[in-house]
Tab-separated table of C-alpha atoms in Angstrom:
chain	number	residue	atom	x	y	z
A	28	THR	CA	-21.619	13.682	13.860
A	29	THR	CA	-19.408	14.115	10.826
A	30	PRO	CA	-17.362	12.005	8.413
A	31	ALA	CA	-13.954	13.486	7.826
A	32	LEU	CA	-13.896	13.793	4.057
A	33	ALA	CA	-13.562	17.290	2.655
A	34	MET	CA	-15.485	18.479	-0.375
A	35	ASP	CA	-16.141	21.759	-2.137
A	36	GLY	CA	-19.812	22.593	-2.640
A	37	CYS	CA	-22.962	22.722	-0.537
A	38	SER	CA	-23.015	20.859	2.765
A	39	GLU	CA	-25.134	17.745	2.936
A	40	LYS	CA	-26.707	16.681	6.237
A	41	MET	CA	-27.683	13.132	7.010
A	42	ARG	CA	-29.712	11.808	9.948
A	43	PHE	CA	-28.218	9.025	12.025
A	44	LEU	CA	-31.328	7.998	13.936
A	45	SER	CA	-31.500	10.897	16.419
A	46	LEU	CA	-28.086	12.291	15.443
A	47	LEU	CA	-27.649	14.892	12.737
A	48	LEU	CA	-24.574	13.984	10.740
A	49	LEU	CA	-22.708	16.465	8.604
A	50	VAL	CA	-20.734	14.524	6.051
A	51	PHE	CA	-17.085	15.651	6.338
A	52	LEU	CA	-16.979	14.932	2.681
A	53	LEU	CA	-19.488	17.547	1.617
A	54	SER	CA	-18.778	20.530	3.842
A	55	PRO	CA	-18.695	23.858	2.023
A	56	ARG	CA	-15.258	24.616	0.624
A	57	ALA	CA	-13.680	22.319	3.193
A	58	GLU	CA	-10.381	21.638	1.539
A	59	ALA	CA	-8.021	19.238	3.219
A	60	GLY	CA	-6.282	21.108	5.992
A	61	LYS	CA	-5.009	20.049	9.391
A	62	ILE	CA	-5.754	17.742	12.256
A	63	ILE	CA	-7.039	19.481	15.404
A	64	GLY	CA	-4.520	19.879	18.246
A	65	GLY	CA	-1.694	18.306	16.303
A	66	LYS	CA	1.533	19.506	14.747
A	67	GLU	CA	3.081	19.569	11.298
A	68	CYS	CA	4.827	16.340	10.365
A	69	LYS	CA	8.466	16.230	9.416
A	70	PRO	CA	8.240	16.175	5.587
A	71	HIS	CA	7.944	12.623	4.211
A	72	SER	CA	7.988	11.031	7.666
A	73	HIS	CA	4.775	9.215	6.610
A	74	PRO	CA	5.766	7.930	3.145
A	75	HIS	CA	2.651	5.736	3.006
A	76	MET	CA	0.293	8.742	3.038
A	77	ALA	CA	-1.859	9.395	-0.016
A	78	TYR	CA	-3.794	12.550	-0.831
A	79	LEU	CA	-6.996	11.783	-2.733
A	80	GLU	CA	-8.327	14.302	-5.260
A	81	ILE	CA	-11.972	13.328	-5.749
A	82	VAL	CA	-14.636	14.285	-8.269
A	83	THR	CA	-18.006	13.309	-6.806
A	84	SER	CA	-20.905	11.853	-8.763
A	85	GLY	CA	-22.426	15.342	-8.596
A	86	GLY	CA	-19.341	16.918	-10.147
A	87	GLN	CA	-18.056	18.511	-6.935
A	88	LEU	CA	-14.374	18.520	-6.023
A	89	GLY	CA	-13.301	16.948	-2.757
A	90	SER	CA	-10.398	15.378	-0.913
A	91	CYS	CA	-9.585	12.559	1.479
A	92	GLY	CA	-6.605	10.828	2.956
A	93	GLY	CA	-5.541	7.281	2.241
A	94	PHE	CA	-2.460	5.095	2.452
A	95	LEU	CA	-0.434	2.841	0.192
A	96	ILE	CA	-0.603	-0.844	1.167
A	97	ARG	CA	0.770	-2.302	-2.077
A	98	ARG	CA	2.511	-0.555	-4.961
A	99	ASP	CA	-0.785	-0.562	-6.871
A	100	PHE	CA	-3.342	-0.313	-4.029
A	101	VAL	CA	-4.419	2.417	-1.622
A	102	LEU	CA	-6.699	1.844	1.374
A	103	THR	CA	-9.185	4.551	2.418
A	104	ALA	CA	-12.763	5.070	3.659
A	105	ALA	CA	-15.752	3.961	1.555
A	106	HIS	CA	-17.434	7.363	1.930
A	107	CYS	CA	-14.502	8.830	-0.054
A	108	ALA	CA	-15.805	7.206	-3.256
A	109	GLY	CA	-16.366	9.410	-6.314
A	110	SER	CA	-16.896	9.345	-10.055
A	111	SER	CA	-13.104	9.680	-10.405
A	112	ILE	CA	-10.150	9.745	-8.012
A	113	THR	CA	-6.533	10.788	-8.503
A	114	VAL	CA	-3.993	9.789	-5.848
A	115	VAL	CA	-1.003	11.957	-4.955
A	116	LEU	CA	1.848	10.098	-3.252
A	117	GLY	CA	5.025	11.596	-1.805
A	118	ALA	CA	3.356	14.894	-0.869
A	119	HIS	CA	3.836	17.069	2.199
A	120	ASN	CA	2.413	20.439	1.158
A	121	ILE	CA	-0.396	19.550	-1.225
A	122	LYS	CA	-0.297	23.002	-2.816
A	123	GLU	CA	3.422	22.896	-3.677
A	124	LYS	CA	4.368	20.263	-6.225
A	125	GLN	CA	7.702	18.581	-5.540
A	126	ASP	CA	9.948	16.116	-7.327
A	127	THR	CA	8.850	13.552	-4.732
A	128	TRP	CA	5.256	13.609	-6.004
A	129	GLN	CA	3.789	10.634	-7.838
A	130	LYS	CA	0.287	11.127	-9.244
A	131	ARG	CA	-1.699	8.014	-10.103
A	132	LYS	CA	-5.180	7.606	-11.560
A	133	VAL	CA	-7.511	5.173	-9.823
A	134	ILE	CA	-8.802	2.648	-12.351
A	135	LYS	CA	-11.127	0.765	-9.979
A	136	GLN	CA	-12.764	1.523	-6.641
A	137	PHE	CA	-13.637	-1.351	-4.300
A	138	PRO	CA	-15.930	-0.019	-1.544
A	139	HIS	CA	-16.896	-2.732	0.937
A	140	PRO	CA	-19.997	-4.511	-0.426
A	141	ARG	CA	-21.829	-3.996	2.890
A	142	TYR	CA	-20.908	-0.333	3.349
A	143	ASN	CA	-23.897	1.532	4.840
A	144	LYS	CA	-24.099	5.261	4.027
A	145	SER	CA	-26.486	5.893	6.920
A	146	THR	CA	-24.564	4.178	9.728
A	147	PHE	CA	-21.033	4.277	8.258
A	148	HIS	CA	-20.704	0.588	9.016
A	149	ASN	CA	-18.019	-1.122	6.866
A	150	ASP	CA	-16.559	2.290	5.920
A	151	ILE	CA	-13.561	0.903	4.056
A	152	MET	CA	-12.490	0.956	0.395
A	153	LEU	CA	-9.596	-0.272	-1.730
A	154	LEU	CA	-8.362	1.753	-4.708
A	155	LYS	CA	-6.543	0.072	-7.595
A	156	LEU	CA	-3.968	2.370	-9.212
A	157	LYS	CA	-3.540	2.491	-12.981
A	158	GLU	CA	0.240	2.491	-12.612
A	159	LYS	CA	2.301	1.042	-9.761
A	160	ALA	CA	4.001	3.497	-7.424
A	161	LYS	CA	7.774	3.693	-7.398
A	162	LEU	CA	9.033	3.063	-3.879
A	163	THR	CA	11.311	5.891	-2.705
A	164	LEU	CA	12.261	7.628	0.551
A	165	ALA	CA	9.071	9.695	0.145
A	166	VAL	CA	6.750	6.883	-1.052
A	167	GLY	CA	6.331	3.575	0.778
A	168	THR	CA	3.789	1.002	1.880
A	169	LEU	CA	2.230	0.573	5.315
A	170	PRO	CA	1.759	-2.895	6.879
A	171	LEU	CA	-1.667	-4.048	8.063
A	172	PRO	CA	-2.550	-6.052	11.193
A	173	SER	CA	-3.592	-9.688	11.015
A	174	GLN	CA	-7.227	-10.670	11.463
A	175	SER	CA	-6.458	-11.861	15.005
A	176	ASP	CA	-4.769	-8.571	16.007
A	177	PHE	CA	-7.660	-7.031	17.969
A	178	VAL	CA	-5.981	-3.849	19.239
A	179	PRO	CA	-7.275	-3.086	22.762
A	180	PRO	CA	-8.395	0.190	24.392
A	181	GLY	CA	-5.714	2.166	26.208
A	182	ARG	CA	-3.163	2.042	23.413
A	183	MET	CA	-1.670	5.371	22.326
A	184	CYS	CA	-1.601	5.701	18.536
A	185	ARG	CA	-0.985	8.370	15.899
A	186	VAL	CA	-2.924	9.679	12.935
A	187	ALA	CA	-1.734	11.972	10.145
A	188	GLY	CA	-3.895	13.850	7.686
A	189	TRP	CA	-4.660	17.002	5.765
A	190	GLY	CA	-7.922	17.776	7.629
A	191	ARG	CA	-8.917	21.122	9.195
A	192	THR	CA	-7.276	22.406	12.400
A	193	GLY	CA	-10.521	23.670	13.907
A	194	VAL	CA	-14.270	23.765	13.344
A	195	ASP	CA	-14.092	27.273	11.893
A	196	LYS	CA	-10.421	27.420	10.967
A	197	PRO	CA	-9.220	27.717	7.386
A	198	ALA	CA	-7.535	24.855	5.597
A	199	SER	CA	-3.807	24.247	5.879
A	200	ASN	CA	-1.805	22.602	3.133
A	201	THR	CA	0.790	20.625	5.105
A	202	LEU	CA	0.456	17.144	6.562
A	203	GLN	CA	-0.321	17.179	10.295
A	204	GLU	CA	-0.172	14.456	12.922
A	205	VAL	CA	-1.562	13.943	16.406
A	206	LYS	CA	-1.350	11.300	19.129
A	207	LEU	CA	-4.716	9.808	20.093
A	208	ARG	CA	-5.662	7.179	22.682
A	209	LEU	CA	-7.883	4.186	21.964
A	210	MET	CA	-10.861	4.470	24.306
A	211	ASP	CA	-13.159	1.947	25.974
A	212	PRO	CA	-16.378	1.306	23.988
A	213	GLN	CA	-18.528	3.177	26.540
A	214	ALA	CA	-16.711	6.411	25.628
A	215	CYS	CA	-18.493	6.181	22.252
A	216	LYS	CA	-21.986	5.448	23.611
A	217	ARG	CA	-23.191	8.786	22.161
A	218	TYR	CA	-22.834	7.169	18.734
A	219	ALA	CA	-25.937	5.014	18.331
A	220	ASN	CA	-24.370	2.884	15.611
A	221	PHE	CA	-20.915	2.295	17.117
A	222	ASP	CA	-19.849	-1.364	17.170
A	223	HIS	CA	-16.599	-2.226	18.985
A	224	ASN	CA	-16.212	-5.427	16.961
A	225	PHE	CA	-15.456	-3.642	13.689
A	226	GLN	CA	-14.868	-0.031	14.759
A	227	LEU	CA	-12.466	1.818	17.070
A	228	CYS	CA	-13.360	4.537	19.591
A	229	VAL	CA	-10.476	7.006	19.318
A	230	GLY	CA	-9.578	10.175	21.230
A	231	ASN	CA	-9.757	11.224	24.881
A	232	PRO	CA	-12.956	13.294	25.397
A	233	ARG	CA	-11.066	15.478	27.920
A	234	LYS	CA	-8.580	16.576	25.232
A	235	ILE	CA	-9.028	18.888	22.255
A	236	LYS	CA	-7.045	16.602	19.967
A	237	SER	CA	-9.046	14.995	17.185
A	238	ILE	CA	-9.510	14.349	13.481
A	239	PHE	CA	-11.847	16.554	11.433
A	240	LYS	CA	-12.993	17.461	7.926
A	241	GLY	CA	-10.452	16.353	5.346
A	242	ASP	CA	-8.967	13.533	7.447
A	243	SER	CA	-11.302	10.767	6.196
A	244	GLY	CA	-9.493	7.673	4.995
A	245	SER	CA	-6.270	8.437	6.859
A	246	PRO	CA	-4.652	5.598	8.828
A	247	LEU	CA	-4.388	5.192	12.599
A	248	LEU	CA	-0.873	3.939	13.360
A	249	CYS	CA	-0.354	1.800	16.439
A	250	ALA	CA	3.171	0.411	16.883
A	251	GLY	CA	3.865	0.730	13.167
A	252	LEU	CA	0.692	-0.998	11.956
A	253	ALA	CA	-2.382	0.593	10.361
A	254	GLN	CA	-5.048	-0.421	12.877
A	255	GLY	CA	-7.796	2.022	11.883
A	256	ILE	CA	-9.191	4.270	9.148
A	257	VAL	CA	-10.717	7.682	9.907
A	258	SER	CA	-14.483	7.342	9.431
A	259	TYR	CA	-16.554	10.004	11.247
A	260	GLY	CA	-16.881	12.184	14.320
A	261	GLN	CA	-19.023	14.918	15.839
A	262	GLN	CA	-19.928	18.095	13.999
A	263	ASN	CA	-18.192	20.136	16.727
A	264	ALA	CA	-15.042	17.952	16.402
A	265	LYS	CA	-15.188	16.915	20.093
A	266	PRO	CA	-13.463	13.533	20.587
A	267	PRO	CA	-13.785	10.625	20.563
A	268	ALA	CA	-14.244	9.852	16.872
A	269	ILE	CA	-14.992	6.598	15.066
A	270	PHE	CA	-12.419	4.690	13.019
A	271	THR	CA	-12.922	1.526	10.960
A	272	ARG	CA	-11.124	-1.435	12.612
A	273	ILE	CA	-8.856	-2.820	9.868
A	274	SER	CA	-8.120	-6.248	11.387
A	275	HIS	CA	-11.803	-7.211	11.054
A	276	TYR	CA	-11.562	-6.706	7.275
A	277	ARG	CA	-8.318	-8.562	6.538
A	278	PRO	CA	-10.071	-11.530	4.811
A	279	TRP	CA	-11.925	-9.139	2.467
A	280	ILE	CA	-8.778	-7.071	1.819
A	281	ASN	CA	-6.739	-10.193	1.097
A	282	GLU	CA	-9.401	-11.484	-1.316
A	283	ILE	CA	-9.434	-8.244	-3.345
A	284	LEU	CA	-5.639	-8.044	-3.450
A	285	LYS	CA	-5.343	-11.687	-4.504
A	286	LYS	CA	-7.825	-11.231	-7.382
A	287	ASN	CA	-6.211	-8.015	-8.592
């Protein structure tokens, strides 16, 4: 099972009880590319999307997705933490700089205090930007669900990201999106540490559509709200994958935003 963060450098494997997890974050030369089974987004149709350029504590270069929730805050996955992070807003092709781009340094990272690197429980992190983003047609914020908004299985949602398009496929530079269904908890029984209370089981196992390396931290949009954050999936990219359930963390998010 694999987190969906992309990093340059040697791959690092972690053991989830009986499962061997390949951290999406540390796959060899896994630059952010495409979602599997999706299509290229219309440029700037997801103005909330953030591309995270990460320098790890070991000095490796990596990338994640994220999304703007306030002019000075981006929400992403906790396993996307690094020694330094630069956020690119207003991007479509992350290799072709445009006038729409806004690059912001992250001055403080707020990973959830109970984030567990072994189980990926509480895989959520807030990033405080050094300078507020300017809201434009290409850069905007994404609303979050309330604490009581427990999105149920069966809902069809969308996720966008710069992750790979296949297990062995090369990286793509443009933002991709795919429609994914929220599954019943039993569809994720292969994941020993899955907990329906604060995680989402996402992606029909009979489809080839899924998130993969490079998609970590990207939002799951359900009826215009960010209900989930890409956390991890299987090493072979077979759905379903696990997303962090945002509504469960609204009190913590609100506390950080209020203090900062």
